[in-house]
């Protein structure tokens, strides 16, 4: 499993719309009778999934989705979309870096599913960059089901009270950490879920985390996604931009992780083909929104103090991911692959006691944006 599906892939997410059947062309999960079960009193991980169930393989198979799903199912189509995007994004990032190459790890589970994790470390431009695909067959932990229910999403629909909720999830997640403090960090995750009870939904988003503010960069990044949102639904951008600002809030700091982007979940109130098309266009626009910003800033001069500020902002990134990110917590509770779950974390970060930027400084300027989110598009 990938972080982000982290990975934010595996997000125990909220939503008000729930359909009672899977999308056309899609299949529900195999009967729970076919899934290996352990004694509920001793099973610390959900059904059929655990930290020691990942098996490394030499090369990625044609698909990680179970053969019974069929080539036209939404499960198979979403995986194909993610794999195509993973190849394209990694190629563009390698070209931008000029020296770094992605290392690929492929893994699978005996019960079905697996992943393709790609990580670049020690690049010329990127200190660390990851882009990972995950296909998961598992069972939601009770607290995830309860939390979703509180937010209005009926994850247990079609299941008996207290019964584990088997699910299928597929997603692509990525985090890019540039070396230069003038170049922003970027994260994205796009995912598709189905449960054994017939509930389905799409989720995802792309967000930006700069250490220093360049307003033209933020206008380009947000403008790219506003254009996509407006094409599909005029209400999307305002709704999903606010959702990102709210979701990426570091509550104990009173500031956001970065300068937002879009974030959405539980999208199943329209035809599944419409949701699929929106997710596909957002995913395929990641490099358009992000690569020009890094290309512009990667060779900018910077001081040691500016580098230290970048590392402190990375510390905030770590705090959010380990304390609040639903995908990280969900992945850990469902026995996900640890290296993939924690892929998003930077190699280096910094914490200083009671640090506060000097009034009127560039650091204070962007901190104000973290504390009071602005409109950029």
XYZ file of C-alpha atoms in Angstrom:
377
model
C 0.000 0.000 0.000
C 1.175 3.430 -0.741
C 1.175 6.296 1.523
C -0.673 9.028 0.351
C -2.588 5.988 -0.179
C -0.853 6.855 1.917
C -0.848 7.173 0.697
C -3.407 8.931 1.006
C -4.556 6.153 -1.059
C -6.208 4.540 1.783
C -8.100 7.423 3.173
C -10.916 6.769 5.578
C -12.809 9.642 4.080
C -16.064 11.487 4.515
C -19.008 12.136 2.261
C -22.727 12.597 2.145
C -23.483 10.612 -1.015
C -23.595 6.824 -1.024
C -24.795 4.614 -3.866
C -26.147 1.168 -3.233
C -24.447 -0.547 -6.147
C -21.044 -0.581 -7.839
C -20.504 1.445 -11.036
C -21.487 -0.039 -14.346
C -18.803 -2.414 -15.554
C -17.444 -2.846 -12.039
C -17.504 -5.878 -9.791
C -17.971 -6.118 -6.051
C -15.399 -7.951 -3.976
C -15.395 -11.747 -3.875
C -17.510 -13.314 -1.170
C -16.103 -12.925 2.304
C -16.163 -16.724 2.476
C -13.243 -16.698 0.048
C -11.193 -14.388 2.231
C -8.850 -15.836 4.796
C -10.015 -14.992 8.321
C -8.267 -15.069 11.657
C -9.618 -15.287 15.185
C -11.075 -11.836 15.943
C -9.725 -12.048 19.492
C -6.136 -12.398 18.383
C -6.081 -10.760 14.957
C -4.391 -7.380 15.400
C -4.654 -6.567 11.695
C -7.803 -6.670 9.565
C -8.807 -9.643 7.470
C -6.306 -11.027 4.940
C -3.775 -8.214 5.176
C -0.719 -7.632 7.326
C 2.714 -6.059 7.395
C 4.381 -9.396 6.617
C 2.149 -10.380 3.688
C 3.983 -8.403 1.005
C 6.028 -10.507 -1.394
C 8.674 -8.851 -3.585
C 8.570 -9.814 -7.258
C 11.015 -9.096 -10.066
C 8.678 -7.317 -12.470
C 5.196 -5.864 -12.473
C 2.504 -8.124 -13.917
C 0.110 -6.798 -16.520
C -2.339 -6.029 -13.730
C -2.428 -6.243 -9.936
C -6.234 -6.479 -9.941
C -7.649 -9.979 -9.541
C -8.347 -11.707 -12.816
C -12.040 -12.166 -12.031
C -12.608 -8.409 -12.253
C -12.565 -8.184 -16.051
C -10.721 -5.715 -18.268
C -13.640 -3.256 -18.458
C -14.286 -3.010 -14.730
C -13.715 0.326 -13.038
C -11.119 -1.382 -10.862
C -9.031 -2.464 -13.851
C -9.500 0.841 -15.720
C -8.504 2.962 -12.720
C -5.370 0.871 -12.218
C -4.461 1.248 -15.899
C -4.925 5.015 -15.662
C -2.679 5.191 -12.584
C 0.049 3.062 -14.141
C 0.113 5.181 -17.281
C 0.316 8.369 -15.201
C 3.061 6.897 -12.990
C 5.211 6.201 -16.038
C 4.662 9.665 -17.519
C 5.236 11.571 -14.255
C 8.386 9.657 -13.321
C 9.822 10.242 -16.809
C 9.227 14.003 -16.561
C 10.691 14.238 -13.070
C 13.801 12.305 -14.128
C 14.221 14.638 -17.108
C 13.895 17.690 -14.853
C 16.353 16.302 -12.310
C 18.966 15.431 -14.898
C 20.833 12.980 -12.689
C 18.509 11.092 -10.356
C 16.694 7.901 -11.318
C 13.704 6.243 -9.691
C 14.323 2.908 -7.982
C 11.364 0.574 -8.468
C 10.088 -2.015 -5.993
C 7.252 -4.313 -7.072
C 5.320 -6.350 -4.545
C 2.146 -8.374 -4.282
C 0.032 -10.202 -1.737
C -1.104 -13.822 -1.944
C -4.766 -12.821 -1.638
C -4.533 -10.305 -4.488
C -3.316 -6.781 -4.997
C 0.123 -5.308 -4.589
C 2.022 -2.246 -5.625
C 4.709 -0.526 -7.647
C 6.742 1.861 -5.511
C 9.226 4.217 -7.168
C 11.568 6.432 -5.165
C 14.351 8.774 -6.276
C 16.955 9.635 -3.631
C 20.024 11.819 -3.981
C 19.019 13.504 -7.219
C 20.544 16.722 -8.498
C 17.263 18.630 -8.072
C 15.245 16.371 -5.787
C 16.515 15.215 -2.422
C 13.699 12.665 -2.431
C 10.812 11.995 -4.780
C 8.335 9.156 -4.652
C 5.504 8.000 -6.892
C 3.740 4.795 -5.911
C 0.850 2.725 -7.153
C -1.123 0.485 -4.817
C -3.894 -2.046 -5.341
C -5.341 -3.295 -2.074
C -7.857 -5.926 -0.994
C -8.407 -5.596 2.756
C -10.836 -4.819 5.549
C -11.506 -1.457 7.140
C -10.656 -1.138 10.834
C -13.709 -0.490 13.059
C -12.524 3.009 14.000
C -12.295 3.985 10.325
C -15.855 2.817 9.731
C -17.073 4.633 12.847
C -15.254 7.839 11.919
C -16.686 7.827 8.408
C -20.182 7.185 9.785
C -19.871 10.242 12.031
C -19.101 12.341 8.948
C -22.106 10.989 7.061
C -20.512 8.269 4.915
C -22.079 4.827 5.341
C -19.085 2.559 4.791
C -20.852 -0.394 6.425
C -23.823 -0.358 4.058
C -24.803 -3.919 3.176
C -22.904 -5.382 6.146
C -24.145 -6.688 9.475
C -23.614 -4.478 12.577
C -20.044 -4.795 13.855
C -18.969 -6.860 10.848
C -15.646 -6.060 9.193
C -15.985 -4.188 5.905
C -13.896 -5.743 3.114
C -12.792 -3.211 0.508
C -10.913 -2.783 -2.741
C -8.777 0.310 -3.268
C -6.515 1.482 -6.029
C -4.558 4.693 -6.091
C -1.471 6.582 -7.165
C 0.314 8.830 -4.682
C 3.373 11.013 -4.898
C 5.495 13.463 -2.917
C 8.382 15.497 -4.342
C 10.938 17.182 -2.040
C 13.347 19.490 -3.962
C 16.737 20.450 -2.527
C 16.458 24.181 -3.187
C 14.326 25.979 -0.550
C 12.934 28.254 -3.267
C 11.389 25.245 -5.058
C 8.148 23.901 -3.525
C 7.294 20.431 -2.318
C 4.289 18.843 -4.048
C 1.947 16.004 -3.125
C -0.852 14.294 -4.987
C -3.054 11.260 -4.516
C -5.893 9.923 -6.670
C -7.842 6.855 -5.606
C -10.891 4.674 -6.154
C -12.650 2.542 -3.511
C -15.314 -0.164 -3.458
C -16.637 -2.132 -0.491
C -18.095 -5.613 -0.382
C -21.430 -3.979 0.443
C -21.529 -2.195 -2.918
C -20.447 1.293 -1.810
C -18.042 3.084 -4.198
C -16.348 6.458 -4.333
C -13.533 8.483 -5.890
C -11.144 10.761 -4.041
C -7.946 12.680 -4.534
C -6.216 15.991 -4.916
C -2.965 17.819 -5.567
C -1.417 20.311 -3.139
C 1.672 22.525 -2.934
C 4.001 23.249 -0.002
C 6.491 26.066 -0.605
C 8.955 27.348 1.997
C 9.030 30.782 0.339
C 6.213 32.664 -1.339
C 6.239 33.484 -5.046
C 2.727 34.640 -5.820
C 3.025 34.039 -9.563
C 3.891 30.407 -8.844
C 0.826 29.943 -6.663
C -1.381 31.566 -9.284
C -0.055 29.147 -11.894
C -0.514 26.084 -9.691
C -3.999 26.963 -8.455
C -5.003 28.355 -11.833
C -4.194 25.040 -13.498
C -6.567 23.171 -11.210
C -9.241 25.851 -11.262
C -9.370 25.527 -15.035
C -9.857 21.764 -14.755
C -12.464 22.111 -12.026
C -14.440 24.738 -13.969
C -14.474 22.458 -16.994
C -16.195 19.690 -15.009
C -18.274 21.630 -12.491
C -18.228 25.375 -11.748
C -18.620 24.661 -8.035
C -15.685 22.275 -7.782
C -12.752 24.658 -7.330
C -14.142 26.759 -4.476
C -15.383 23.621 -2.729
C -12.250 21.527 -3.215
C -9.847 24.404 -2.504
C -11.520 25.036 0.858
C -11.540 21.297 1.530
C -7.757 21.249 1.023
C -7.249 24.256 3.321
C -9.341 22.583 6.020
C -7.887 19.100 5.595
C -4.210 20.082 5.621
C -4.518 22.108 8.825
C -1.952 21.293 11.526
C -4.333 21.844 14.405
C -1.759 22.018 17.203
C 0.151 24.716 15.271
C -2.810 26.682 13.992
C -1.332 26.695 10.487
C -1.686 24.751 7.252
C 0.938 22.326 5.977
C 1.320 24.327 2.777
C -0.623 26.621 0.456
C -3.266 24.120 -0.540
C -4.570 23.098 -3.913
C -7.595 20.839 -4.262
C -8.778 17.924 -2.133
C -11.941 15.853 -2.624
C -13.374 12.603 -1.356
C -16.525 10.456 -1.439
C -17.354 11.554 -4.942
C -20.207 9.330 -6.091
C -23.092 11.727 -6.647
C -22.655 11.673 -10.449
C -22.189 9.031 -13.095
C -18.959 7.132 -12.347
C -17.663 7.981 -15.810
C -17.815 11.677 -14.941
C -15.890 11.154 -11.710
C -13.354 9.004 -13.547
C -12.825 11.665 -16.220
C -12.295 14.378 -13.592
C -9.771 12.290 -11.653
C -7.963 11.400 -14.873
C -7.603 15.019 -16.001
C -6.426 16.142 -12.559
C -3.836 13.371 -12.428
C -2.610 13.987 -15.953
C -2.135 17.705 -15.168
C 0.231 17.232 -12.208
C 3.386 17.950 -14.167
C 1.787 20.900 -15.981
C 0.979 22.492 -12.640
C 4.225 21.649 -10.853
C 7.241 21.077 -13.112
C 7.497 24.697 -14.391
C 7.754 25.952 -10.799
C 10.696 23.695 -9.937
C 12.363 24.364 -13.291
C 12.203 28.090 -12.519
C 13.490 27.866 -8.916
C 15.858 24.893 -8.812
C 19.004 26.974 -9.395
C 18.033 30.003 -7.304
C 20.670 31.207 -4.810
C 19.899 30.697 -1.116
C 21.512 31.122 2.283
C 22.089 28.651 5.098
C 19.343 30.342 7.121
C 16.915 29.895 4.230
C 17.836 26.214 4.046
C 17.184 25.864 7.768
C 13.756 27.472 7.325
C 12.953 24.941 4.584
C 13.921 22.124 6.941
C 11.690 23.540 9.673
C 8.765 23.640 7.250
C 9.538 20.019 6.408
C 9.242 19.348 10.120
C 5.697 20.695 9.932
C 5.129 18.365 6.967
C 6.188 15.406 9.098
C 3.961 16.507 11.989
C 0.884 16.626 9.786
C 1.557 13.302 8.079
C 2.180 11.352 11.274
C -0.470 12.984 13.449
C -3.375 13.944 11.197
C -3.148 12.362 7.759
C -6.008 9.888 7.495
C -4.241 7.924 4.778
C -1.151 7.341 6.919
C -3.176 6.300 9.949
C -5.461 4.112 7.832
C -2.495 2.441 6.163
C -0.863 1.640 9.479
C -4.090 0.232 10.906
C -4.739 -1.965 7.866
C -1.290 -3.573 7.819
C 0.047 -1.677 4.846
C 3.562 -1.801 3.444
C 5.536 0.465 5.794
C 8.082 1.716 3.259
C 5.262 2.805 0.965
C 3.213 4.402 3.737
C 6.164 6.485 4.946
C 7.460 7.260 1.464
C 6.130 10.810 1.738
C 8.453 11.793 4.573
C 11.522 13.889 3.665
C 15.028 12.587 4.244
C 15.892 15.622 6.371
C 13.833 17.910 8.611
C 14.459 20.286 11.516
C 12.832 21.360 14.756
C 13.924 24.426 16.728
C 12.612 25.291 20.156
C 10.102 28.168 20.116
C 11.308 29.415 16.754
C 9.598 32.521 15.358
C 10.523 34.368 12.143
C 11.595 37.992 12.261
C 8.763 40.469 11.688
C 8.645 41.667 8.107
C 10.851 38.819 6.812
C 10.042 36.546 3.876
C 9.578 33.729 6.379
C 7.012 35.780 8.309
C 5.256 36.631 5.041
C 4.584 33.019 4.095
C 3.818 32.027 7.691
C 0.938 34.492 7.579
C -0.386 32.618 4.534
C -0.156 29.342 6.451
C -2.143 30.848 9.315
C -4.709 32.613 7.124
C -5.269 30.808 3.796
C -5.631 33.078 0.758
C -7.294 32.830 -2.617
C -4.839 32.396 -5.476
C -7.023 31.911 -8.533
